[in-house]
Coordinates of C-alpha atoms and ligand atoms in Angstrom, one line a residue:
M1 CA 74.1 -49.4 -46.8
K2 CA 76.2 -46.3 -46.9
K3 CA 73.0 -44.2 -46.6
H4 CA 72.1 -46.0 -43.4
V5 CA 75.6 -45.5 -42.0
N6 CA 75.4 -41.8 -42.7
F7 CA 72.0 -41.5 -41.1
L8 CA 73.3 -43.3 -38.0
I9 CA 76.2 -40.9 -37.8
L10 CA 73.8 -38.0 -38.1
L11 CA 71.7 -39.3 -35.3
L12 CA 74.7 -39.8 -33.1
F13 CA 75.9 -36.3 -33.8
L14 CA 72.5 -34.8 -32.9
G15 CA 72.4 -36.9 -29.6
V16 CA 75.8 -35.6 -28.6
Q17 CA 74.7 -32.0 -29.4
V18 CA 71.6 -32.4 -27.1
M19 CA 73.6 -33.9 -24.3
A20 CA 76.2 -31.2 -24.6
Q21 CA 73.6 -28.5 -24.3
G22 CA 72.0 -30.1 -21.3
V23 CA 68.7 -28.7 -20.1
K24 CA 67.9 -25.5 -22.0
K25 CA 68.0 -22.3 -19.9
N26 CA 64.8 -20.4 -19.4
T27 CA 65.0 -16.8 -20.7
S28 CA 61.5 -15.6 -20.1
I29 CA 58.3 -16.3 -18.1
R30 CA 55.5 -18.2 -19.9
S31 CA 52.5 -18.4 -17.6
G32 CA 50.3 -21.5 -17.8
E33 CA 53.1 -23.6 -19.5
L34 CA 55.2 -26.4 -18.0
W35 CA 58.0 -24.6 -16.1
P36 CA 61.2 -26.7 -16.1
D37 CA 63.6 -26.5 -13.2
T38 CA 67.4 -26.8 -13.8
D39 CA 66.9 -30.6 -14.1
G40 CA 64.2 -30.2 -16.7
K41 CA 61.3 -31.2 -14.4
H42 CA 58.2 -29.1 -13.9
I43 CA 58.5 -26.9 -10.7
N44 CA 56.4 -28.4 -7.9
A45 CA 55.9 -25.4 -5.5
H46 CA 52.2 -24.5 -5.5
G47 CA 50.5 -21.9 -3.4
G48 CA 54.0 -20.4 -3.2
G49 CA 55.8 -17.4 -1.9
V50 CA 59.3 -16.1 -2.6
L51 CA 62.0 -14.9 -0.1
F52 CA 64.9 -12.9 -1.3
H53 CA 68.1 -13.4 0.8
K54 CA 71.7 -12.5 0.2
G55 CA 71.4 -12.3 -3.6
K56 CA 69.3 -15.3 -4.2
Y57 CA 65.4 -15.9 -4.5
Y58 CA 63.9 -18.9 -2.7
W59 CA 60.6 -20.2 -3.9
F60 CA 58.7 -22.2 -1.3
G61 CA 55.5 -24.0 -2.1
E62 CA 53.1 -27.0 -1.7
H63 CA 54.7 -30.2 -3.1
K64 CA 51.8 -31.9 -4.8
T65 CA 51.5 -35.5 -6.1
A66 CA 49.8 -37.0 -9.1
G67 CA 46.1 -37.9 -9.3
R68 CA 43.1 -37.4 -7.1
G69 CA 44.3 -37.0 -3.5
G70 CA 47.4 -35.2 -4.7
N71 CA 46.4 -32.1 -2.7
S72 CA 47.0 -33.8 0.6
T73 CA 50.6 -33.4 1.8
L74 CA 52.5 -36.7 1.3
F75 CA 56.0 -35.2 1.4
G76 CA 56.0 -31.6 2.7
V77 CA 57.0 -28.1 1.6
G78 CA 59.3 -27.8 -1.4
A79 CA 61.9 -25.1 -2.1
Y80 CA 63.7 -23.9 -5.2
V81 CA 66.6 -21.4 -5.6
S82 CA 67.3 -18.9 -8.3
D83 CA 69.3 -15.9 -9.0
D84 CA 67.4 -14.7 -12.1
L85 CA 63.8 -15.7 -11.4
Y86 CA 63.7 -17.8 -14.6
N87 CA 65.9 -20.7 -13.7
W88 CA 65.2 -22.6 -10.5
K89 CA 67.2 -25.3 -8.8
N90 CA 65.4 -27.8 -6.8
A91 CA 66.4 -27.6 -3.1
G92 CA 64.2 -30.6 -2.2
I93 CA 61.6 -30.9 0.6
V94 CA 62.6 -28.5 3.3
L95 CA 59.8 -29.2 5.8
K96 CA 59.0 -32.9 5.8
V97 CA 55.7 -34.3 7.0
E98 CA 56.1 -36.9 9.8
E99 CA 55.4 -40.6 10.0
D100 CA 54.2 -40.4 13.6
A101 CA 50.4 -40.6 13.6
S102 CA 50.1 -38.3 16.6
S103 CA 52.0 -35.5 14.8
E104 CA 49.9 -32.5 13.7
I105 CA 51.9 -32.6 10.4
V106 CA 51.6 -36.4 9.8
K107 CA 51.8 -37.5 6.2
G108 CA 48.3 -37.0 4.7
C109 CA 47.6 -33.7 6.4
V110 CA 47.1 -30.7 4.2
I111 CA 49.8 -28.0 4.2
E112 CA 49.0 -25.0 2.0
R113 CA 50.4 -21.6 1.0
P114 CA 53.8 -21.8 2.9
K115 CA 55.5 -18.4 3.3
V116 CA 59.0 -17.9 4.6
V117 CA 60.4 -14.7 6.2
Y118 CA 63.8 -14.0 7.5
N119 CA 64.1 -12.5 11.0
Q120 CA 67.1 -10.0 11.2
K121 CA 67.2 -10.1 14.9
T122 CA 67.3 -13.9 15.5
G123 CA 68.9 -14.8 12.2
K124 CA 66.1 -17.5 11.8
F125 CA 64.1 -18.4 8.7
V126 CA 60.5 -18.5 9.9
M127 CA 57.9 -20.5 7.9
W128 CA 54.1 -20.0 8.4
F129 CA 51.6 -22.1 6.5
H130 CA 47.9 -23.1 6.5
L131 CA 47.5 -26.5 8.2
E132 CA 44.6 -28.8 8.0
L133 CA 44.8 -31.9 10.2
K134 CA 44.7 -35.3 8.5
G135 CA 41.3 -36.7 7.8
K136 CA 39.4 -33.5 8.9
G137 CA 38.7 -31.8 5.6
Y138 CA 39.1 -28.1 6.0
E139 CA 37.6 -27.8 9.5
A140 CA 40.8 -27.4 11.6
A141 CA 41.6 -24.1 9.9
R142 CA 44.9 -23.5 11.7
T143 CA 48.1 -21.7 11.1
G144 CA 51.3 -23.7 11.4
L145 CA 54.9 -22.6 12.2
A146 CA 58.3 -24.0 11.5
V147 CA 61.8 -22.6 11.7
S148 CA 65.3 -23.1 10.3
D149 CA 68.8 -21.7 10.5
S150 CA 69.1 -21.9 6.7
P151 CA 66.7 -20.8 3.9
T152 CA 66.8 -24.3 2.4
G153 CA 66.1 -25.9 5.8
P154 CA 65.7 -28.4 7.2
Y155 CA 62.7 -26.6 8.9
T156 CA 61.7 -27.8 12.3
Y157 CA 58.0 -27.9 13.0
V158 CA 57.1 -25.8 16.1
K159 CA 53.3 -25.7 16.5
S160 CA 49.9 -25.0 15.0
F161 CA 47.0 -23.1 16.4
R162 CA 44.0 -20.8 15.8
P163 CA 45.3 -17.2 16.3
N164 CA 44.3 -14.4 18.5
A165 CA 42.3 -16.4 21.2
G166 CA 40.6 -14.0 23.5
Q167 CA 41.6 -10.9 21.5
W168 CA 39.1 -8.5 19.9
P169 CA 40.0 -6.8 16.7
M170 CA 41.2 -3.1 16.8
N171 CA 38.8 -1.9 14.3
L172 CA 35.5 -3.2 15.8
D173 CA 33.7 -1.5 18.7
P174 CA 34.7 -3.5 21.9
E175 CA 31.1 -3.2 23.0
L176 CA 30.1 -5.6 20.2
K177 CA 31.9 -8.3 22.2
H178 CA 28.8 -8.4 24.4
R179 CA 26.2 -8.5 21.7
T180 CA 23.8 -11.3 22.2
V181 CA 22.6 -12.1 18.7
G182 CA 23.6 -15.7 18.1
M183 CA 24.2 -17.9 15.1
E184 CA 21.0 -19.9 15.5
Q185 CA 18.8 -16.8 15.1
L186 CA 20.0 -15.9 11.7
K187 CA 19.7 -17.4 8.2
W188 CA 22.9 -17.4 6.3
W189 CA 23.4 -15.0 3.3
T190 CA 20.5 -12.7 4.3
D191 CA 21.2 -9.0 4.7
E192 CA 20.6 -9.2 8.4
W193 CA 23.1 -12.0 8.8
R194 CA 25.6 -10.1 6.7
R195 CA 25.2 -7.0 9.0
E196 CA 25.8 -9.3 12.0
V197 CA 28.9 -10.8 10.4
E198 CA 30.2 -7.2 10.2
K199 CA 29.3 -6.8 13.8
G200 CA 31.5 -9.8 14.8
L201 CA 29.1 -12.7 14.8
F202 CA 31.8 -15.3 13.9
I203 CA 34.5 -13.5 15.9
R204 CA 32.5 -13.9 19.0
R205 CA 31.8 -17.5 18.1
D206 CA 35.5 -18.2 18.0
L207 CA 36.8 -15.8 20.5
E208 CA 37.8 -18.3 23.1
Q209 CA 39.3 -21.0 20.9
G210 CA 41.0 -18.5 18.5
Q211 CA 40.1 -17.4 15.0
M212 CA 40.1 -19.6 11.9
S213 CA 43.0 -19.3 9.6
R214 CA 43.0 -20.7 6.1
D215 CA 44.5 -19.1 3.0
M216 CA 47.3 -16.9 4.2
T217 CA 50.4 -14.8 3.6
V218 CA 53.0 -13.1 5.6
F219 CA 54.3 -9.6 4.9
V220 CA 57.4 -7.9 6.4
D221 CA 57.1 -4.1 6.5
D222 CA 60.0 -1.6 6.0
D223 CA 60.3 -1.2 9.8
G224 CA 60.8 -5.0 10.2
K225 CA 57.4 -5.6 11.7
A226 CA 55.7 -8.7 10.2
Y227 CA 52.0 -9.4 9.6
H228 CA 50.1 -12.6 9.1
I229 CA 47.1 -12.2 6.8
H230 CA 44.5 -14.9 6.6
S231 CA 41.1 -15.8 5.6
S232 CA 38.9 -16.3 8.7
E233 CA 35.4 -16.6 9.9
E234 CA 34.5 -19.4 7.4
N235 CA 36.5 -17.5 4.8
L236 CA 34.1 -14.5 5.1
T237 CA 36.6 -12.0 6.4
L238 CA 40.3 -11.4 6.1
H239 CA 42.2 -10.9 9.4
I240 CA 45.5 -8.9 9.6
A241 CA 47.5 -9.8 12.6
E242 CA 50.8 -8.6 13.9
L243 CA 53.6 -11.0 14.7
T244 CA 56.0 -10.8 17.6
D245 CA 59.5 -9.4 17.0
D246 CA 60.9 -12.9 16.4
Y247 CA 58.0 -13.6 14.0
M248 CA 57.3 -16.8 15.9
D249 CA 53.9 -15.8 17.5
F250 CA 51.1 -13.4 17.3
T251 CA 51.1 -10.2 19.4
G252 CA 47.2 -10.1 19.7
K253 CA 46.9 -6.9 17.8
W254 CA 44.8 -7.5 14.7
S255 CA 42.1 -5.9 12.5
V256 CA 39.5 -7.1 10.1
L257 CA 39.4 -6.4 6.4
A258 CA 36.2 -6.5 4.3
P259 CA 33.9 -8.2 6.8
A260 CA 31.6 -10.7 5.0
G261 CA 33.4 -9.9 1.8
H262 CA 34.4 -13.6 1.2
N263 CA 38.0 -13.1 0.2
E264 CA 40.6 -15.8 -0.1
A265 CA 44.2 -16.0 -1.5
P266 CA 45.6 -12.7 0.0
A267 CA 48.7 -11.3 -1.6
I268 CA 50.2 -8.0 -0.4
G269 CA 52.7 -5.4 -1.5
K270 CA 53.8 -1.8 -0.6
R271 CA 54.3 1.0 -3.1
N272 CA 54.6 4.8 -2.6
G273 CA 54.1 4.3 1.1
K274 CA 50.8 2.6 0.6
Y275 CA 49.8 -1.1 0.9
F276 CA 48.0 -2.8 -1.8
M277 CA 46.4 -6.2 -1.8
I278 CA 45.1 -8.7 -4.4
T279 CA 42.6 -11.4 -3.3
S280 CA 40.2 -13.9 -4.9
G281 CA 36.7 -14.8 -4.3
C282 CA 35.8 -18.2 -2.8
T283 CA 35.1 -20.9 -5.3
G284 CA 37.3 -23.7 -4.2
W285 CA 39.8 -24.7 -6.9
E286 CA 37.8 -23.0 -9.6
P287 CA 39.1 -19.6 -10.7
N288 CA 37.1 -16.4 -10.1
E289 CA 37.4 -12.7 -10.5
A290 CA 40.1 -11.2 -8.4
R291 CA 39.8 -8.1 -6.2
S292 CA 42.2 -5.4 -5.2
F293 CA 42.4 -3.0 -2.2
V294 CA 44.6 -0.1 -1.1
A295 CA 45.3 1.3 2.3
E296 CA 47.5 4.0 3.9
S297 CA 48.0 1.9 7.1
I298 CA 48.2 -1.9 7.3
W299 CA 45.4 -1.7 9.8
G300 CA 43.1 0.0 7.3
P301 CA 40.7 1.3 6.2
W302 CA 41.2 -0.7 3.0
K303 CA 39.6 0.8 0.0
P304 CA 38.2 -1.7 -2.5
L305 CA 39.5 -1.0 -6.1
G306 CA 37.8 -3.8 -8.0
N307 CA 39.2 -6.4 -10.3
P308 CA 42.8 -5.7 -11.1
A309 CA 42.8 -7.9 -14.2
V310 CA 41.8 -6.4 -17.5
G311 CA 41.2 -7.9 -21.0
E312 CA 40.1 -11.3 -22.1
G313 CA 40.1 -13.8 -19.3
A314 CA 40.0 -11.1 -16.6
D315 CA 36.8 -12.4 -15.1
R316 CA 38.6 -15.6 -14.1
T317 CA 42.0 -14.0 -13.4
F318 CA 43.4 -15.8 -16.5
E319 CA 42.3 -19.2 -14.9
S320 CA 44.4 -18.6 -11.8
Q321 CA 44.2 -17.5 -8.2
S322 CA 46.7 -15.2 -6.4
T323 CA 49.3 -16.5 -4.0
Y324 CA 52.1 -13.8 -3.7
I325 CA 53.3 -10.4 -4.8
L326 CA 57.0 -10.7 -5.5
P327 CA 59.0 -7.5 -5.4
V328 CA 61.8 -7.7 -8.1
Q329 CA 65.1 -6.7 -6.4
G330 CA 67.0 -3.6 -7.7
K331 CA 64.1 -2.3 -9.6
K332 CA 61.8 0.3 -8.1
D333 CA 58.0 -0.5 -8.1
A334 CA 58.6 -3.7 -9.9
F335 CA 56.3 -6.4 -8.7
I336 CA 55.4 -9.8 -10.1
F337 CA 51.9 -11.1 -9.4
M338 CA 52.3 -14.8 -8.6
A339 CA 49.2 -17.1 -9.0
D340 CA 48.2 -20.8 -9.3
R341 CA 46.4 -22.4 -12.1
W342 CA 45.1 -25.3 -10.1
R343 CA 44.7 -28.8 -11.5
P344 CA 42.5 -30.5 -8.7
R345 CA 42.3 -33.8 -10.6
N346 CA 46.1 -34.0 -11.2
P347 CA 47.5 -31.4 -8.7
I348 CA 51.2 -32.0 -9.7
D349 CA 50.4 -30.6 -13.0
G350 CA 49.2 -27.3 -11.6
R351 CA 50.7 -24.4 -13.6
Y352 CA 52.0 -21.0 -12.5
V353 CA 50.7 -17.7 -13.8
W354 CA 53.3 -15.0 -13.2
L355 CA 52.5 -11.5 -14.6
P356 CA 54.1 -8.1 -14.2
L357 CA 52.0 -5.7 -12.3
E358 CA 51.2 -2.3 -13.6
F359 CA 49.5 0.5 -11.7
E360 CA 46.9 3.0 -12.6
G361 CA 47.2 5.5 -9.7
D362 CA 47.0 3.2 -6.7
K363 CA 45.3 0.4 -8.5
P364 CA 47.3 -2.6 -9.4
V365 CA 46.6 -3.8 -13.0
L366 CA 47.1 -7.2 -14.5
K367 CA 47.3 -7.9 -18.2
W368 CA 47.8 -11.3 -19.8
Q369 CA 51.2 -11.9 -21.4
D370 CA 51.9 -15.1 -23.3
E371 CA 55.6 -14.6 -22.6
W372 CA 57.6 -11.8 -21.0
S373 CA 61.0 -11.0 -19.5
L374 CA 62.1 -8.8 -16.6
D375 CA 63.1 -6.2 -19.2
V376 CA 59.4 -5.0 -19.2
F377 CA 60.3 -3.3 -15.9
N378 CA 62.9 -1.2 -17.6
T379 CA 60.7 0.0 -20.4
K380 CA 57.0 0.0 -21.0
Y381 CA 56.1 -0.3 -17.3
K382 CA 57.5 3.1 -16.8
K383 CA 54.7 4.4 -19.1
K384 CA 51.2 4.7 -17.7
S385 CA 49.7 1.8 -19.5
A386 CA 50.8 -0.9 -21.9
P387 CA 48.9 -2.3 -24.9
A388 CA 46.8 -5.2 -23.8
A389 CA 48.2 -8.5 -24.9
K390 CA 45.8 -10.9 -26.6
G391 CA 44.2 -13.0 -23.9
K392 CA 45.3 -16.6 -24.4
A393 CA 44.4 -17.6 -20.9
S394 CA 42.4 -20.7 -21.3
A395 CA 43.1 -23.6 -18.9
K396 CA 44.9 -26.4 -20.6
Ligands
LIG401 C1 41.0 -22.4 -2.4 C2 42.2 -21.9 -1.7 O1 42.7 -20.8 -2.1 C3 43.3 -23.1 -2.0 O2 44.5 -22.7 -1.2 C4 42.7 -24.3 -1.4 O3 42.5 -24.2 0.0 C5 41.4 -24.6 -2.1 N1 40.4 -23.5 -2.0 C6 40.7 -25.8 -1.5 O4 39.4 -26.0 -2.1

């Protein structure tokens, strides 16, 4: 009997200890694992991006749900707040889908890859995202806009559209606008077709209604100018487009990057006055080999530098796909590569792959790390290259 009482007392003691400790604090980044927020729940902010504002980081992302169908947007865009990049407090759904069936962001539409930037001039937080209209698969290919007075919302939906209607890209010969070779004359994926894509085949097709805009990101340069970078032309070519001074529209100035190169998931950073970009190929939710580019001007030319990932798992970007390059505040040349390990059959269980970026010359380099902390930016990342970690990158 006494034994039982002692055991019960021990259990009670342990229970009180656990309660007193609350949710354990995160002290490192462990890619591919569950990432508990400050309530102990796995973070739900996929295809995300991070804004730094007044000493805090804000992580915005797709709020997914469980089971098949969990990729369509039933709630909206979620946000989390952190001051150390490890521990994130859920700020809830900051852009809510609407009940009204005539709304472009009606419940059941698809909102992907939301990115928020702060406009110094207007004091507004501007959110851009990829929008697919409800029940139309991925054919709408629009960019959507919402705005708020506070980083954690609520964000008010403004509009969606296909960008740059009537505008020809700066880096293609304007004469090509009048070329008469049409879609119907060409067989897809032949060399001739590819050459015509490079000469604006799809841009001409969509010139009047605006260019397609799917996977996207937004980048604010040192001079305050912002750019919307998106997969266009049936995901064949990336478009880089300038935003207006209030970040609420497109100026009509834009250029193409890697025509017919089939790039998705653009993520961009700036280092030593040069722009670098990491993208993926196009294989739906399946991982593939990432690509990297560097340029002296945002308008290009963009030099391809190949797969930034090295070591075991590099051919599938450690089972992930890029979403954002996050500059770590207060540390020079410290960038985190943010990526998603998608779980299309149970999207809410999607994982995050966050890795510190190294550089070899201008080339960004990604090495798998089971677990790491921001201290890496103080020490080994100052050296030219770090020893490769053992690749434990398999999807779970
Ligand atoms: C890959 C994209 O990068 C994702 O954002 C999403 O659009 C899926 N394709 C849909 O298949």
